[in-house]
Coordinates of C-alpha atoms in Angstrom, one line a residue:
M1 CA -109.7 -156.7 -2.7
K2 CA -110.2 -159.0 0.3
I3 CA -111.0 -157.4 3.6
H4 CA -110.1 -159.0 6.9
V5 CA -113.2 -157.8 8.8
K6 CA -116.9 -158.2 8.4
K7 CA -120.0 -156.0 9.0
G8 CA -120.9 -156.2 12.7
D9 CA -117.4 -156.9 13.9
V10 CA -116.1 -154.9 16.8
V11 CA -112.8 -153.3 15.8
Q12 CA -110.2 -150.8 17.1
V13 CA -108.6 -148.1 15.0
I14 CA -104.8 -148.6 15.1
S15 CA -103.6 -145.8 12.9
G16 CA -104.6 -142.3 11.8
K17 CA -106.3 -139.4 13.5
E18 CA -108.9 -141.7 15.1
I19 CA -106.3 -144.0 16.8
G20 CA -107.6 -145.8 19.8
K21 CA -111.3 -145.5 19.0
R22 CA -113.4 -148.7 19.2
G23 CA -116.7 -149.4 17.5
K24 CA -118.8 -151.8 15.4
I25 CA -118.4 -152.0 11.6
L26 CA -121.4 -150.5 9.9
T27 CA -120.5 -151.1 6.2
V28 CA -117.7 -152.6 4.2
D29 CA -116.6 -151.5 0.7
S30 CA -114.4 -154.3 -0.5
A31 CA -113.8 -152.6 -3.9
K32 CA -112.2 -149.6 -2.3
G33 CA -110.8 -151.4 0.7
R34 CA -112.6 -149.2 3.2
V35 CA -114.9 -149.7 6.2
V36 CA -117.2 -147.4 8.2
V37 CA -116.8 -147.7 12.0
E38 CA -119.5 -146.6 14.4
G39 CA -118.4 -143.3 16.1
A40 CA -115.1 -142.9 14.2
N41 CA -114.1 -140.4 11.6
M42 CA -117.2 -138.2 12.0
V43 CA -117.7 -135.9 9.0
K44 CA -120.2 -133.0 8.4
K45 CA -122.6 -133.4 5.5
H46 CA -124.5 -130.4 4.1
L47 CA -128.1 -131.3 3.0
K48 CA -130.3 -129.3 0.7
P49 CA -133.9 -128.8 1.7
T50 CA -136.1 -131.6 0.2
Q51 CA -139.7 -132.7 0.6
G52 CA -138.6 -135.4 3.0
N53 CA -136.3 -133.0 4.9
P54 CA -137.7 -129.4 4.4
Q55 CA -135.3 -127.9 6.9
G56 CA -132.1 -129.1 5.2
G57 CA -129.0 -128.3 7.3
I58 CA -125.8 -130.0 8.4
I59 CA -125.7 -133.5 9.8
E60 CA -122.8 -135.5 11.3
K61 CA -122.2 -139.0 10.1
E62 CA -119.4 -141.6 10.0
G63 CA -116.9 -141.4 7.2
S64 CA -114.9 -144.3 5.8
I65 CA -111.5 -145.5 7.1
A66 CA -109.0 -147.7 5.2
S67 CA -109.4 -151.3 6.3
S68 CA -105.7 -151.6 7.0
N69 CA -106.1 -149.0 9.8
V70 CA -108.4 -151.3 11.9
L71 CA -107.9 -154.6 13.8
L72 CA -110.5 -156.9 15.4
Y73 CA -111.0 -156.3 19.1
C74 CA -110.9 -159.3 21.4
N75 CA -113.1 -159.0 24.5
K76 CA -111.1 -161.6 26.4
C77 CA -107.7 -160.1 25.7
R78 CA -109.1 -156.5 25.9
K79 CA -106.9 -155.4 23.0
P80 CA -106.8 -155.4 19.2
V81 CA -105.6 -158.7 17.8
R82 CA -104.9 -160.6 14.6
Y83 CA -106.9 -163.7 14.0
G84 CA -106.4 -167.2 12.6
K85 CA -108.9 -169.6 11.1
Q86 CA -109.8 -172.9 12.7
I87 CA -111.8 -175.8 11.4
L88 CA -114.3 -177.2 13.9
N89 CA -115.4 -180.9 14.3
D90 CA -118.5 -180.4 12.1
G91 CA -116.3 -179.0 9.2
S92 CA -117.3 -175.4 9.6
R93 CA -114.6 -172.7 9.9
T94 CA -114.4 -170.0 12.5
R95 CA -112.1 -167.1 13.2
V96 CA -110.1 -167.3 16.5
C97 CA -107.9 -164.8 18.3
K98 CA -104.1 -165.5 17.8
A99 CA -103.3 -164.5 21.4
C100 CA -105.9 -166.4 23.5
G101 CA -107.8 -168.7 21.1
E102 CA -111.2 -167.1 21.7
A103 CA -113.7 -167.5 18.8
F104 CA -115.1 -164.4 17.1
D105 CA -117.9 -166.0 15.1

C-alpha cells in the first residue's frame, strides 16, 4: 500500500477522535497503511518489571492512526493541504502544495 506522507512530515489529523491535532510523523507502516503522529492518539502501555526497567509500570505513548486520516500541513497556507509533484530544472522531483505552490521537500 502506497502512503502519501513520509517520516518527518508535519501533518494534521482530519478525521477521528484526534481531529485538529498537528504533529510530526514518527513512523510509517506501509503494509498496514498506518502512521504514528507525535502527540496524537496517546495510549497507555503496561510494562512488566525487567532488568532494564525494574519498576515496571504504565507508560503513555503514541498509537498508530490510519494514513487516510492525516493530511500534510502547509506552513505558508496554515492549513492541511493536498500536494502535487513538480519536476525541477535539474530533473529531481519535489512535492508542492496544491493551494500555494510551496515546496515540502
